[in-house]
Structures are given as C-alpha cells and as structure tokens.
Amino acid sequence: KFSQYLLRNNVLRARSIHDRLSYVNDFNYFQYESILWLLLAMGCLMFSKPLAVVLHEIGHLLPAFTLTSGPIKVVIGESTSGKFIELGNRIKLFFSLDFSGQGSTEHNDCSLSAFYQCLILIGGPLFSILVTSITGIILLKYSLPVWSEICLAGFFCANLLVFLRSAIPMKLKPTKRFPEPPPSDGLQILQILRNRT
C-alpha cells in the first residue's frame, strides 16, 4: 500500500509539473507565425549581451574592491574613443560602443594571495550564473506575455553564454585589445592553482 501511495503521489506530482510547464510555456516557437518572435528573441540576445558582460564584470569588481587597495579599471568594449567614468578615488569605468563581447576588470594583484586572486576571478562567473538562475526561475515560474517572455529568454541566453565563455577553461578569441588570445576566468583559476602546487 505504501508503494502504491508513493507511485500515485509521484504521478500526481509529475502531472502537476507538466501542467505548470505547459501552462507557462504554451507558446510554440516552431510555427510559421513564430518567425517574428524568433527574430525578436535574437535581437534581445544581441542587445542583452553588453548588459550581461557588465553584470559579469560587476561580479569581478565587488571582490576586487573589497580585497585590494589600489585602483580598479573596468573596461567594456574595444575602442579607445570612449571615456572614463570615475566612481570615487579607486574605480574607473570605461564603456565603448565598439562592443566585442569582451570586458575586463584590471587591478594590481601582485601582493594578493592565490586564494584572493581566485575569489576575484570566480566572482564574474558566479554573478553571471546567479543572474541566469534568477531569470530562468522567473521564466519557469510566472506566466508572462509572449513579448516579455521572449525578451527575458534572450537575456537568459546572453547571461548563460557569458557564464559558459568565462567558466570553461580555454583561450578566448583574440581582439584588438587582446591580440594574444586571453585566458578565460576558468583557465586563469586553473593556472593559479597549478602554480601553487
């Protein structure tokens, strides 16, 4: 009897989850009429990417501000024709319209321990996956109008891509600012840990 109760309870729970998912996501993305919505999703992904990079760099900036005492420079984009925004005595933000999907948080880490360096490096991917998770929960939990669901899905994908690009240990694509392929955050953390042993 107990096993029948568990089986019935699991079936009811599975139906409830299925009903919730089908209710929230009742929009079919693979119909002919959905082409405009898919174009909107791609546009939202492209426009969300700079914001996702900014959020990622905030994830580096917060521990860098706490753990270091020198100046911190956050750079978003490639061009040198933009201008700096100074926040207090220590933080300089640089935004340019020549956006390549790259960002960097520069600080003096010569005197930092390997543990603190890893904390600063892991802050970006952690912030990105936190934003991705919150956005995913909103998409799954709430029934939204189609246009806002699609825009939020583009934002979700942009943050997920920034997280994967930074967390996977690899060399990134060279850019004007970084002609030598720069290491991802994950690769830098691995290099720090290898140098410790």
Coordinates of N, CA, C and O in Angstrom, one line a residue:
K1 N 0.8 -1.2 0.0 CA 0.0 0.0 0.0 C 0.9 1.3 0.0 O 0.5 2.2 -0.7
F2 N 2.0 1.2 0.8 CA 2.8 2.4 0.8 C 3.5 2.7 -0.5 O 3.5 3.8 -1.0
S3 N 3.9 1.6 -1.2 CA 4.5 1.8 -2.6 C 3.4 2.3 -3.6 O 3.8 3.1 -4.4
Q4 N 2.2 1.9 -3.5 CA 1.1 2.4 -4.3 C 0.9 3.9 -4.0 O 0.7 4.7 -5.0
Y5 N 0.9 4.2 -2.8 CA 0.8 5.6 -2.4 C 1.9 6.5 -3.0 O 1.6 7.6 -3.6
L6 N 3.1 6.0 -2.9 CA 4.3 6.8 -3.4 C 4.2 6.9 -4.9 O 4.4 7.9 -5.5
L7 N 3.8 5.8 -5.6 CA 3.6 5.8 -7.1 C 2.5 6.8 -7.5 O 2.8 7.6 -8.4
R8 N 1.4 6.8 -6.8 CA 0.3 7.7 -7.1 C 0.7 9.1 -6.9 O 0.5 10.0 -7.7
N9 N 1.4 9.4 -5.7 CA 1.9 10.7 -5.4 C 2.9 11.2 -6.4 O 2.8 12.4 -6.9
N10 N 3.8 10.4 -6.9 CA 4.8 10.8 -7.9 C 4.1 11.1 -9.3 O 4.5 12.0 -10.0
V11 N 3.1 10.3 -9.6 CA 2.3 10.5 -10.9 C 1.6 11.9 -10.8 O 1.7 12.6 -11.7
L12 N 1.0 12.1 -9.7 CA 0.3 13.4 -9.5 C 1.3 14.6 -9.5 O 1.0 15.6 -10.1
R13 N 2.4 14.4 -8.9 CA 3.4 15.5 -8.9 C 4.0 15.7 -10.3 O 4.1 16.8 -10.8
A14 N 4.2 14.6 -11.1 CA 4.7 14.8 -12.5 C 3.6 15.5 -13.3 O 3.9 16.3 -14.1
R15 N 2.3 15.1 -13.1 CA 1.3 15.8 -13.9 C 1.2 17.3 -13.6 O 1.0 18.1 -14.4
S16 N 1.4 17.6 -12.3 CA 1.3 19.0 -11.8 C 2.5 19.8 -12.4 O 2.3 20.9 -12.9
I17 N 3.7 19.2 -12.5 CA 4.8 19.9 -13.1 C 4.6 20.1 -14.6 O 4.8 21.1 -15.1
H18 N 4.1 19.0 -15.2 CA 3.8 19.1 -16.7 C 2.8 20.1 -17.0 O 2.9 20.9 -17.9
D19 N 1.7 20.2 -16.1 CA 0.7 21.2 -16.4 C 1.2 22.6 -16.2 O 0.9 23.5 -17.0
R20 N 2.0 22.8 -15.2 CA 2.6 24.1 -14.9 C 3.5 24.5 -16.1 O 3.4 25.6 -16.6
L21 N 4.4 23.6 -16.6 CA 5.3 23.9 -17.7 C 4.5 24.2 -18.9 O 4.8 25.1 -19.7
S22 N 3.5 23.4 -19.2 CA 2.7 23.6 -20.5 C 1.9 24.9 -20.4 O 1.7 25.6 -21.4
Y23 N 1.5 25.3 -19.1 CA 0.7 26.5 -19.0 C 1.6 27.7 -19.2 O 1.2 28.6 -19.9
V24 N 2.8 27.7 -18.6 CA 3.7 28.8 -18.7 C 4.2 28.9 -20.1 O 4.3 30.0 -20.6
N25 N 4.6 27.8 -20.6 CA 5.3 27.8 -22.0 C 4.4 27.3 -23.0 O 4.7 26.3 -23.7
D26 N 3.2 27.9 -23.2 CA 2.2 27.4 -24.1 C 2.5 27.9 -25.5 O 1.8 27.6 -26.5
F27 N 3.5 28.7 -25.7 CA 3.8 29.3 -26.9 C 4.7 28.4 -27.7 O 5.7 27.8 -27.2
N28 N 4.3 28.1 -29.0 CA 5.1 27.2 -29.8 C 6.1 28.0 -30.7 O 5.6 28.7 -31.6
Y29 N 7.4 27.8 -30.4 CA 8.4 28.6 -31.1 C 8.6 28.1 -32.5 O 9.3 28.7 -33.3
F30 N 8.1 26.9 -32.9 CA 8.4 26.3 -34.2 C 7.3 26.3 -35.2 O 7.1 25.4 -35.9
Q31 N 6.5 27.4 -35.1 CA 5.4 27.5 -36.1 C 5.8 28.6 -37.1 O 6.7 29.5 -36.7
Y32 N 5.2 28.7 -38.2 CA 5.5 29.7 -39.3 C 5.2 31.1 -38.7 O 6.0 32.0 -39.0
E33 N 4.2 31.2 -37.9 CA 3.8 32.5 -37.4 C 4.8 33.0 -36.3 O 4.8 34.2 -35.9
S34 N 5.7 32.1 -35.9 CA 6.7 32.5 -34.8 C 8.0 33.1 -35.3 O 8.8 33.5 -34.5
I35 N 8.1 33.3 -36.6 CA 9.4 33.9 -37.2 C 9.7 35.2 -36.6 O 10.8 35.5 -36.2
L36 N 8.7 36.1 -36.5 CA 8.9 37.4 -35.9 C 9.3 37.4 -34.5 O 10.2 38.1 -34.0
W37 N 8.7 36.4 -33.7 CA 9.1 36.3 -32.3 C 10.5 35.8 -32.2 O 11.2 36.2 -31.3
L38 N 10.9 34.8 -33.1 CA 12.3 34.3 -33.0 C 13.3 35.4 -33.4 O 14.3 35.5 -32.8
L39 N 12.9 36.3 -34.3 CA 13.8 37.4 -34.7 C 13.9 38.4 -33.5 O 15.0 38.9 -33.2
L40 N 12.8 38.6 -32.7 CA 12.8 39.4 -31.5 C 13.7 38.8 -30.5 O 14.5 39.5 -29.8
A41 N 13.6 37.4 -30.3 CA 14.5 36.7 -29.4 C 16.0 36.9 -29.7 O 16.8 37.2 -28.8
M42 N 16.3 36.8 -31.0 CA 17.7 37.0 -31.4 C 18.1 38.4 -31.2 O 19.3 38.7 -30.7
G43 N 17.3 39.4 -31.5 CA 17.6 40.8 -31.2 C 17.8 41.1 -29.7 O 18.7 41.8 -29.3
C44 N 16.9 40.5 -28.9 CA 17.1 40.6 -27.4 C 18.4 40.0 -26.9 O 19.0 40.6 -26.1
L45 N 18.7 38.9 -27.5 CA 20.0 38.2 -27.2 C 21.2 39.2 -27.5 O 22.1 39.4 -26.7
M46 N 21.2 39.8 -28.7 CA 22.3 40.6 -29.1 C 22.3 41.9 -28.2 O 23.4 42.3 -27.8
F47 N 21.2 42.5 -27.9 CA 21.1 43.7 -27.1 C 21.4 43.4 -25.6 O 21.8 44.3 -24.9
S48 N 21.1 42.2 -25.2 CA 21.3 41.8 -23.8 C 22.8 41.5 -23.5 O 23.2 41.5 -22.4
K49 N 23.6 41.2 -24.5 CA 24.9 40.7 -24.3 C 25.8 41.8 -23.6 O 26.5 41.5 -22.7
P50 N 25.8 43.1 -24.1 CA 26.6 44.1 -23.3 C 26.2 44.2 -21.9 O 27.0 44.3 -21.0
L51 N 24.9 44.1 -21.6 CA 24.4 44.2 -20.2 C 24.9 42.9 -19.4 O 25.3 43.0 -18.2
A52 N 24.9 41.8 -20.0 CA 25.4 40.5 -19.4 C 26.9 40.7 -19.1 O 27.3 40.2 -18.0
V53 N 27.6 41.3 -20.0 CA 29.1 41.5 -19.8 C 29.3 42.5 -18.6 O 30.2 42.2 -17.7
V54 N 28.5 43.5 -18.6 CA 28.6 44.5 -17.5 C 28.3 43.8 -16.1 O 29.1 44.0 -15.2
L55 N 27.3 43.0 -16.1 CA 26.9 42.3 -14.8 C 28.0 41.3 -14.4 O 28.4 41.2 -13.3
H56 N 28.6 40.7 -15.4 CA 29.8 39.8 -15.2 C 30.9 40.5 -14.6 O 31.5 40.1 -13.6
E57 N 31.2 41.7 -15.1 CA 32.4 42.5 -14.6 C 32.1 43.0 -13.2 O 33.0 43.2 -12.4
I58 N 30.8 43.3 -12.9 CA 30.4 43.7 -11.6 C 30.8 42.6 -10.6 O 31.2 42.8 -9.5
G59 N 30.6 41.3 -11.1 CA 31.0 40.2 -10.2 C 32.4 40.2 -9.9 O 32.8 39.7 -8.8
H60 N 33.3 40.6 -10.8 CA 34.7 40.8 -10.5 C 35.0 42.0 -9.7 O 35.9 42.0 -8.8
L61 N 34.3 43.1 -10.0 CA 34.6 44.4 -9.3 C 34.3 44.3 -7.8 O 35.1 44.8 -7.1
L62 N 33.2 43.7 -7.4 CA 32.9 43.7 -6.0 C 34.0 43.0 -5.1 O 34.4 43.6 -4.1
P63 N 34.4 41.8 -5.4 CA 35.5 41.2 -4.6 C 36.8 42.0 -4.8 O 37.6 42.1 -3.8
A64 N 37.1 42.5 -6.0 CA 38.3 43.3 -6.2 C 38.3 44.5 -5.4 O 39.4 44.9 -4.8
F65 N 37.2 45.2 -5.3 CA 37.1 46.4 -4.4 C 37.3 46.1 -3.0 O 37.9 46.8 -2.2
T66 N 36.8 44.9 -2.5 CA 36.9 44.5 -1.1 C 38.3 44.0 -0.8 O 38.8 44.3 0.3
L67 N 39.0 43.3 -1.7 CA 40.2 42.6 -1.4 C 41.5 43.3 -1.8 O 42.6 42.9 -1.4
T68 N 41.3 44.4 -2.6 CA 42.5 45.1 -3.0 C 42.4 46.6 -2.5 O 41.3 47.0 -2.1
S69 N 43.5 47.3 -2.5 CA 43.5 48.7 -2.1 C 43.9 49.6 -3.2 O 43.7 50.8 -3.0
G70 N 44.3 49.2 -4.3 CA 44.7 50.0 -5.4 C 43.6 50.4 -6.3 O 42.4 50.0 -6.1
P71 N 43.9 51.1 -7.4 CA 42.9 51.5 -8.4 C 42.3 50.2 -9.2 O 43.0 49.3 -9.4
I72 N 41.1 50.3 -9.6 CA 40.4 49.3 -10.3 C 39.9 49.9 -11.6 O 39.2 50.9 -11.6
K73 N 40.1 49.2 -12.7 CA 39.6 49.7 -14.0 C 38.8 48.7 -14.7 O 39.2 47.5 -14.9
V74 N 37.5 49.0 -15.0 CA 36.6 48.1 -15.7 C 36.4 48.6 -17.1 O 36.1 49.7 -17.3
V75 N 36.7 47.7 -18.1 CA 36.7 48.1 -19.5 C 35.6 47.2 -20.1 O 35.7 46.0 -20.1
I76 N 34.7 47.8 -20.8 CA 33.7 47.1 -21.6 C 33.8 47.6 -23.1 O 33.6 48.8 -23.3
G77 N 34.2 46.7 -24.0 CA 34.3 47.1 -25.4 C 35.7 47.2 -25.8 O 36.6 47.0 -25.0
E78 N 35.9 47.6 -27.1 CA 37.2 47.5 -27.7 C 37.8 48.9 -28.0 O 39.0 49.1 -27.9
S79 N 37.0 49.9 -28.3 CA 37.5 51.2 -28.8 C 38.2 52.0 -27.7 O 37.8 51.8 -26.5
T80 N 39.1 52.8 -28.0 CA 39.7 53.7 -27.1 C 39.1 55.1 -27.2 O 39.6 56.0 -26.6
S81 N 38.1 55.2 -28.0 CA 37.5 56.6 -28.2 C 36.4 56.9 -27.2 O 35.8 58.0 -27.2
G82 N 36.1 56.0 -26.3 CA 35.1 56.2 -25.3 C 35.7 57.1 -24.2 O 36.8 57.5 -24.3
K83 N 35.0 57.3 -23.1 CA 35.6 58.0 -22.0 C 35.4 57.3 -20.6 O 34.4 56.5 -20.5
F84 N 36.2 57.6 -19.7 CA 36.1 57.0 -18.4 C 35.1 57.7 -17.5 O 34.9 58.9 -17.6
I85 N 34.4 56.9 -16.7 CA 33.6 57.4 -15.6 C 34.2 57.0 -14.3 O 34.5 55.9 -14.1
E86 N 34.5 58.0 -13.5 CA 35.2 57.7 -12.2 C 34.2 57.6 -11.1 O 33.3 58.4 -11.0
L87 N 34.3 56.5 -10.4 CA 33.5 56.3 -9.2 C 34.4 56.4 -8.0 O 35.1 55.4 -7.7
G88 N 34.4 57.4 -7.3 CA 35.3 57.6 -6.1 C 36.7 57.7 -6.6 O 37.0 58.1 -7.7
N89 N 37.6 57.4 -5.7 CA 39.0 57.5 -6.0 C 39.6 56.3 -6.6 O 40.7 56.3 -7.2
R90 N 38.9 55.2 -6.5 CA 39.5 53.9 -6.9 C 39.0 53.3 -8.2 O 39.7 52.5 -8.9
I91 N 37.7 53.5 -8.6 CA 37.1 52.8 -9.7 C 37.0 53.7 -10.9 O 36.4 54.8 -10.8
K92 N 37.5 53.2 -12.0 CA 37.3 53.9 -13.3 C 36.5 52.9 -14.2 O 37.0 51.7 -14.4
L93 N 35.4 53.3 -14.8 CA 34.6 52.5 -15.8 C 34.8 53.1 -17.1 O 34.8 54.3 -17.4
F94 N 35.1 52.2 -18.1 CA 35.3 52.6 -19.5 C 34.3 51.8 -20.4 O 34.4 50.6 -20.4
F95 N 33.4 52.5 -21.0 CA 32.5 51.9 -22.0 C 32.7 52.4 -23.4 O 32.9 53.6 -23.5
S96 N 32.7 51.5 -24.3 CA 32.8 52.0 -25.7 C 31.7 51.3 -26.6 O 31.2 50.2 -26.2
L97 N 31.3 52.0 -27.6 CA 30.3 51.4 -28.5 C 30.8 50.3 -29.4 O 30.0 49.6 -30.0
D98 N 32.1 50.2 -29.5 CA 32.7 49.2 -30.3 C 32.8 47.9 -29.5 O 33.8 47.6 -28.9
F99 N 31.6 47.3 -29.4 CA 31.5 46.2 -28.4 C 31.8 44.8 -29.1 O 31.3 44.5 -30.1
S100 N 32.7 44.1 -28.5 CA 33.1 42.8 -29.0 C 32.6 41.6 -28.1 O 32.9 40.5 -28.4
G101 N 31.9 41.9 -27.1 CA 31.6 40.8 -26.1 C 32.7 40.6 -25.1 O 32.6 39.7 -24.3
Q102 N 33.7 41.5 -25.1 CA 34.8 41.4 -24.1 C 34.6 42.4 -23.1 O 34.2 43.5 -23.3
G103 N 35.1 42.1 -21.9 CA 35.2 43.0 -20.8 C 36.3 42.6 -19.9 O 36.8 41.5 -20.0
S104 N 36.8 43.5 -19.2 CA 37.9 43.2 -18.3 C 37.9 44.0 -17.0 O 37.4 45.2 -17.1
T105 N 38.3 43.5 -15.9 CA 38.5 44.2 -14.7 C 39.9 44.1 -14.3 O 40.5 43.0 -14.0
E106 N 40.6 45.3 -14.3 CA 42.0 45.3 -14.1 C 42.3 45.9 -12.7 O 41.8 46.9 -12.4
H107 N 43.2 45.3 -12.0 CA 43.6 45.7 -10.7 C 45.0 45.2 -10.4 O 45.5 44.3 -11.1
N108 N 45.7 45.7 -9.4 CA 47.0 45.3 -9.1 C 46.9 44.1 -8.1 O 46.5 44.2 -7.0
D109 N 47.3 42.9 -8.6 CA 47.1 41.7 -7.8 C 48.5 41.1 -7.4 O 48.6 40.0 -7.0
C110 N 49.6 41.9 -7.5 CA 50.9 41.4 -7.2 C 51.0 40.9 -5.7 O 51.6 39.9 -5.5
S111 N 50.4 41.7 -4.8 CA 50.5 41.3 -3.4 C 49.4 40.4 -2.9 O 49.3 40.0 -1.7
L112 N 48.5 40.0 -3.8 CA 47.3 39.2 -3.4 C 47.7 37.7 -3.3 O 48.5 37.2 -4.1
S113 N 47.2 37.0 -2.3 CA 47.4 35.6 -2.2 C 46.6 34.9 -3.4 O 45.7 35.5 -4.0
A114 N 47.0 33.7 -3.7 CA 46.3 32.9 -4.7 C 44.9 32.7 -4.4 O 44.0 32.8 -5.3
F115 N 44.5 32.6 -3.1 CA 43.1 32.4 -2.7 C 42.3 33.7 -3.1 O 41.2 33.6 -3.7
Y116 N 42.8 34.9 -2.8 CA 42.1 36.1 -3.1 C 42.0 36.3 -4.6 O 41.0 36.8 -5.1
Q117 N 43.1 36.0 -5.3 CA 43.0 36.1 -6.8 C 41.9 35.2 -7.4 O 41.2 35.6 -8.3
C118 N 41.8 34.0 -6.8 CA 40.8 33.1 -7.3 C 39.4 33.6 -6.9 O 38.4 33.5 -7.7
L119 N 39.2 34.2 -5.8 CA 38.0 34.8 -5.4 C 37.5 35.9 -6.3 O 36.4 36.0 -6.7
I120 N 38.5 36.7 -6.7 CA 38.1 37.8 -7.7 C 37.8 37.2 -9.0 O 36.8 37.7 -9.7
L121 N 38.5 36.2 -9.5 CA 38.3 35.6 -10.8 C 36.9 34.9 -10.8 O 36.2 34.9 -11.8
I122 N 36.6 34.2 -9.7 CA 35.4 33.4 -9.7 C 34.1 34.3 -9.5 O 33.0 33.9 -9.8
G123 N 34.3 35.5 -9.1 CA 33.2 36.4 -8.8 C 32.4 36.7 -10.1 O 31.1 36.8 -10.1
G124 N 33.0 36.8 -11.3 CA 32.3 37.1 -12.5 C 31.4 36.0 -12.9 O 30.2 36.2 -13.1
P125 N 32.0 34.7 -13.0 CA 31.1 33.6 -13.4 C 30.0 33.4 -12.4 O 28.9 33.0 -12.7
L126 N 30.3 33.6 -11.1 CA 29.2 33.4 -10.1 C 28.1 34.4 -10.2 O 26.9 34.0 -10.1
F127 N 28.5 35.6 -10.5 CA 27.4 36.6 -10.7 C 26.6 36.3 -12.0 O 25.4 36.5 -12.0
S128 N 27.3 35.9 -13.0 CA 26.6 35.5 -14.3 C 25.6 34.4 -14.1 O 24.5 34.4 -14.6
I129 N 26.1 33.3 -13.4 CA 25.2 32.2 -13.2 C 24.0 32.5 -12.2 O 22.9 32.0 -12.3
L130 N 24.3 33.4 -11.3 CA 23.2 33.9 -10.4 C 22.1 34.6 -11.2 O 20.9 34.4 -11.0
V131 N 22.5 35.5 -12.1 CA 21.6 36.3 -12.9 C 20.8 35.3 -13.8 O 19.6 35.4 -14.0
T132 N 21.6 34.3 -14.4 CA 21.0 33.3 -15.3 C 19.9 32.5 -14.5 O 18.8 32.3 -15.0
S133 N 20.2 32.1 -13.3 CA 19.3 31.3 -12.5 C 18.1 32.1 -12.1 O 16.9 31.6 -12.2
I134 N 18.2 33.3 -11.7 CA 17.1 34.1 -11.4 C 16.2 34.3 -12.6 O 14.9 34.2 -12.5
T135 N 16.8 34.6 -13.7 CA 16.0 34.8 -15.0 C 15.3 33.5 -15.3 O 14.1 33.5 -15.7
G136 N 16.0 32.4 -15.2 CA 15.3 31.1 -15.5 C 14.2 30.8 -14.6 O 13.1 30.3 -15.1
I137 N 14.3 31.1 -13.3 CA 13.2 30.8 -12.4 C 12.0 31.7 -12.7 O 10.9 31.2 -12.7
I138 N 12.3 33.0 -13.1 CA 11.1 33.8 -13.5 C 10.5 33.3 -14.7 O 9.2 33.3 -14.8
L139 N 11.2 32.8 -15.7 CA 10.7 32.3 -16.9 C 9.8 31.0 -16.7 O 8.8 30.8 -17.3
L140 N 10.3 30.2 -15.7 CA 9.5 28.9 -15.5 C 8.4 29.1 -14.5 O 7.4 28.4 -14.6
K141 N 8.5 30.0 -13.6 CA 7.5 30.2 -12.5 C 6.3 31.0 -12.9 O 5.2 30.8 -12.4
Y142 N 6.6 32.0 -13.7 CA 5.5 33.0 -14.0 C 5.0 32.9 -15.4 O 5.8 32.7 -16.3
S143 N 3.7 33.2 -15.6 CA 3.1 33.3 -16.9 C 3.2 34.7 -17.4 O 2.6 35.6 -16.8
L144 N 4.1 34.9 -18.4 CA 4.3 36.3 -18.8 C 3.7 36.5 -20.2 O 3.5 35.5 -21.0
P145 N 3.5 37.7 -20.6 CA 3.1 38.0 -22.0 C 4.2 37.5 -22.9 O 5.4 37.5 -22.6
V146 N 3.8 37.1 -24.1 CA 4.8 36.4 -25.0 C 6.0 37.3 -25.3 O 7.1 36.9 -25.3
W147 N 5.8 38.6 -25.6 CA 6.9 39.5 -25.9 C 7.9 39.6 -24.7 O 9.1 39.6 -24.9
S148 N 7.4 39.7 -23.5 CA 8.3 39.8 -22.3 C 9.0 38.5 -22.1 O 10.1 38.5 -21.7
E149 N 8.3 37.4 -22.3 CA 8.9 36.1 -22.1 C 10.1 35.9 -23.1 O 11.1 35.4 -22.8
I150 N 9.9 36.4 -24.4 CA 10.9 36.2 -25.4 C 12.1 37.2 -25.1 O 13.2 36.8 -25.2
C151 N 11.8 38.4 -24.6 CA 12.9 39.3 -24.2 C 13.7 38.7 -23.1 O 14.9 38.8 -23.0
L152 N 13.0 38.2 -22.1 CA 13.6 37.6 -20.9 C 14.4 36.4 -21.3 O 15.5 36.1 -20.8
A153 N 13.9 35.6 -22.3 CA 14.7 34.4 -22.8 C 16.0 34.8 -23.4 O 17.0 34.2 -23.3
G154 N 15.9 36.0 -24.2 CA 17.2 36.5 -24.8 C 18.2 36.9 -23.7 O 19.4 36.6 -23.8
F155 N 17.7 37.6 -22.7 CA 18.5 38.0 -21.6 C 19.1 36.7 -20.8 O 20.3 36.7 -20.5
F156 N 18.3 35.7 -20.7 CA 18.7 34.5 -20.0 C 19.9 33.9 -20.9 O 20.9 33.5 -20.3
C157 N 19.7 33.8 -22.2 CA 20.7 33.1 -23.0 C 22.0 34.0 -23.1 O 23.1 33.4 -23.0
A158 N 21.9 35.3 -23.1 CA 23.1 36.1 -23.0 C 23.9 35.9 -21.8 O 25.1 35.7 -21.8
N159 N 23.2 35.8 -20.6 CA 24.0 35.6 -19.4 C 24.5 34.2 -19.3 O 25.6 34.0 -18.8
L160 N 23.8 33.2 -19.8 CA 24.3 31.9 -19.8 C 25.5 31.7 -20.7 O 26.5 31.1 -20.4
L161 N 25.5 32.4 -21.9 CA 26.7 32.4 -22.8 C 27.9 33.0 -22.2 O 29.0 32.5 -22.3
V162 N 27.7 34.2 -21.5 CA 28.8 34.8 -20.8 C 29.3 33.9 -19.7 O 30.6 33.8 -19.5
F163 N 28.5 33.3 -19.0 CA 28.9 32.3 -17.9 C 29.8 31.2 -18.5 O 30.9 30.9 -18.0
L164 N 29.2 30.6 -19.6 CA 30.0 29.4 -20.2 C 31.3 29.9 -20.7 O 32.3 29.2 -20.6
R165 N 31.3 31.0 -21.4 CA 32.5 31.5 -22.0 C 33.6 31.8 -21.0 O 34.8 31.7 -21.2
S166 N 33.2 32.3 -19.8 CA 34.1 32.6 -18.8 C 34.5 31.4 -17.9 O 35.7 31.3 -17.4
A167 N 33.6 30.5 -17.7 CA 33.8 29.4 -16.7 C 34.6 28.3 -17.3 O 35.4 27.6 -16.6
I168 N 34.4 28.0 -18.6 CA 35.1 26.9 -19.2 C 36.6 27.3 -19.4 O 36.9 28.3 -20.0
P169 N 37.5 26.4 -18.9 CA 39.0 26.8 -19.1 C 39.4 26.7 -20.5 O 39.5 25.6 -21.1
M170 N 39.6 27.8 -21.1 CA 40.0 27.9 -22.6 C 40.6 29.2 -22.9 O 40.5 30.2 -22.1
K171 N 41.3 29.3 -24.0 CA 41.7 30.6 -24.6 C 40.6 31.2 -25.3 O 40.0 30.5 -26.1
L172 N 40.4 32.5 -25.1 CA 39.3 33.2 -25.8 C 39.8 33.7 -27.2 O 41.0 33.8 -27.4
K173 N 38.9 34.2 -28.0 CA 39.2 34.7 -29.3 C 40.0 36.0 -29.2 O 39.6 36.9 -28.3
P174 N 41.0 36.2 -30.0 CA 41.8 37.4 -29.9 C 41.0 38.6 -30.4 O 40.1 38.5 -31.2
T175 N 41.2 39.8 -29.8 CA 40.5 41.0 -30.1 C 41.6 42.1 -30.3 O 42.8 41.9 -30.1
K176 N 41.1 43.3 -30.6 CA 42.1 44.4 -30.8 C 42.8 44.7 -29.5 O 44.0 45.0 -29.5
R177 N 42.1 44.7 -28.4 CA 42.7 45.0 -27.1 C 43.6 43.8 -26.6 O 44.5 44.0 -25.9
F178 N 43.2 42.6 -27.0 CA 44.0 41.4 -26.6 C 44.4 40.6 -27.9 O 43.7 39.6 -28.2
P179 N 45.5 41.0 -28.5 CA 45.9 40.3 -29.8 C 46.3 38.9 -29.5 O 46.1 38.0 -30.3
E180 N 46.9 38.7 -28.3 CA 47.1 37.3 -27.9 C 45.9 36.8 -27.3 O 45.2 37.5 -26.5
P181 N 45.4 35.5 -27.6 CA 44.2 35.0 -27.1 C 44.2 35.0 -25.5 O 45.0 34.4 -24.9
P182 N 43.3 35.8 -24.9 CA 43.3 35.9 -23.4 C 42.7 34.6 -22.8 O 41.8 34.0 -23.4
P183 N 43.2 34.2 -21.6 CA 42.6 33.1 -21.0 C 41.2 33.4 -20.3 O 41.0 34.6 -19.9
S184 N 40.3 32.5 -20.3 CA 39.1 32.7 -19.6 C 39.3 32.7 -18.1 O 40.4 32.3 -17.6
D185 N 38.3 33.1 -17.4 CA 38.4 33.1 -15.9 C 38.7 31.7 -15.4 O 39.6 31.5 -14.5
G186 N 38.1 30.7 -16.0 CA 38.3 29.3 -15.5 C 39.7 28.9 -15.8 O 40.4 28.2 -14.9
L187 N 40.3 29.3 -16.9 CA 41.7 28.9 -17.2 C 42.7 29.6 -16.3 O 43.6 29.1 -15.8
Q188 N 42.4 30.9 -16.0 CA 43.2 31.6 -15.1 C 43.2 31.0 -13.7 O 44.3 30.9 -13.0
I189 N 42.1 30.6 -13.2 CA 42.0 29.9 -11.9 C 42.8 28.6 -11.9 O 43.6 28.3 -11.0
L190 N 42.7 27.8 -13.0 CA 43.5 26.6 -13.1 C 45.0 26.9 -13.1 O 45.7 26.2 -12.5
Q191 N 45.4 27.9 -13.8 CA 46.8 28.3 -13.8 C 47.3 28.7 -12.5 O 48.4 28.3 -12.0
I192 N 46.5 29.5 -11.7 CA 46.9 29.9 -10.3 C 47.0 28.6 -9.5 O 48.0 28.5 -8.7
L193 N 46.0 27.7 -9.6 CA 46.1 26.5 -8.7 C 47.3 25.6 -9.1 O 47.9 25.0 -8.2
R194 N 47.6 25.5 -10.4 CA 48.8 24.7 -10.8 C 50.1 25.3 -10.3 O 51.0 24.6 -9.9
N195 N 50.1 26.7 -10.3 CA 51.4 27.3 -9.8 C 51.6 27.2 -8.3 O 52.7 27.2 -7.8
R196 N 50.5 27.0 -7.6 CA 50.6 26.8 -6.1 C 51.1 25.4 -5.8 O 51.8 25.3 -4.8
T197 N 50.9 24.4 -6.6 CA 51.3 23.1 -6.3 C 52.7 22.8 -6.8 O 53.3 23.5 -7.7

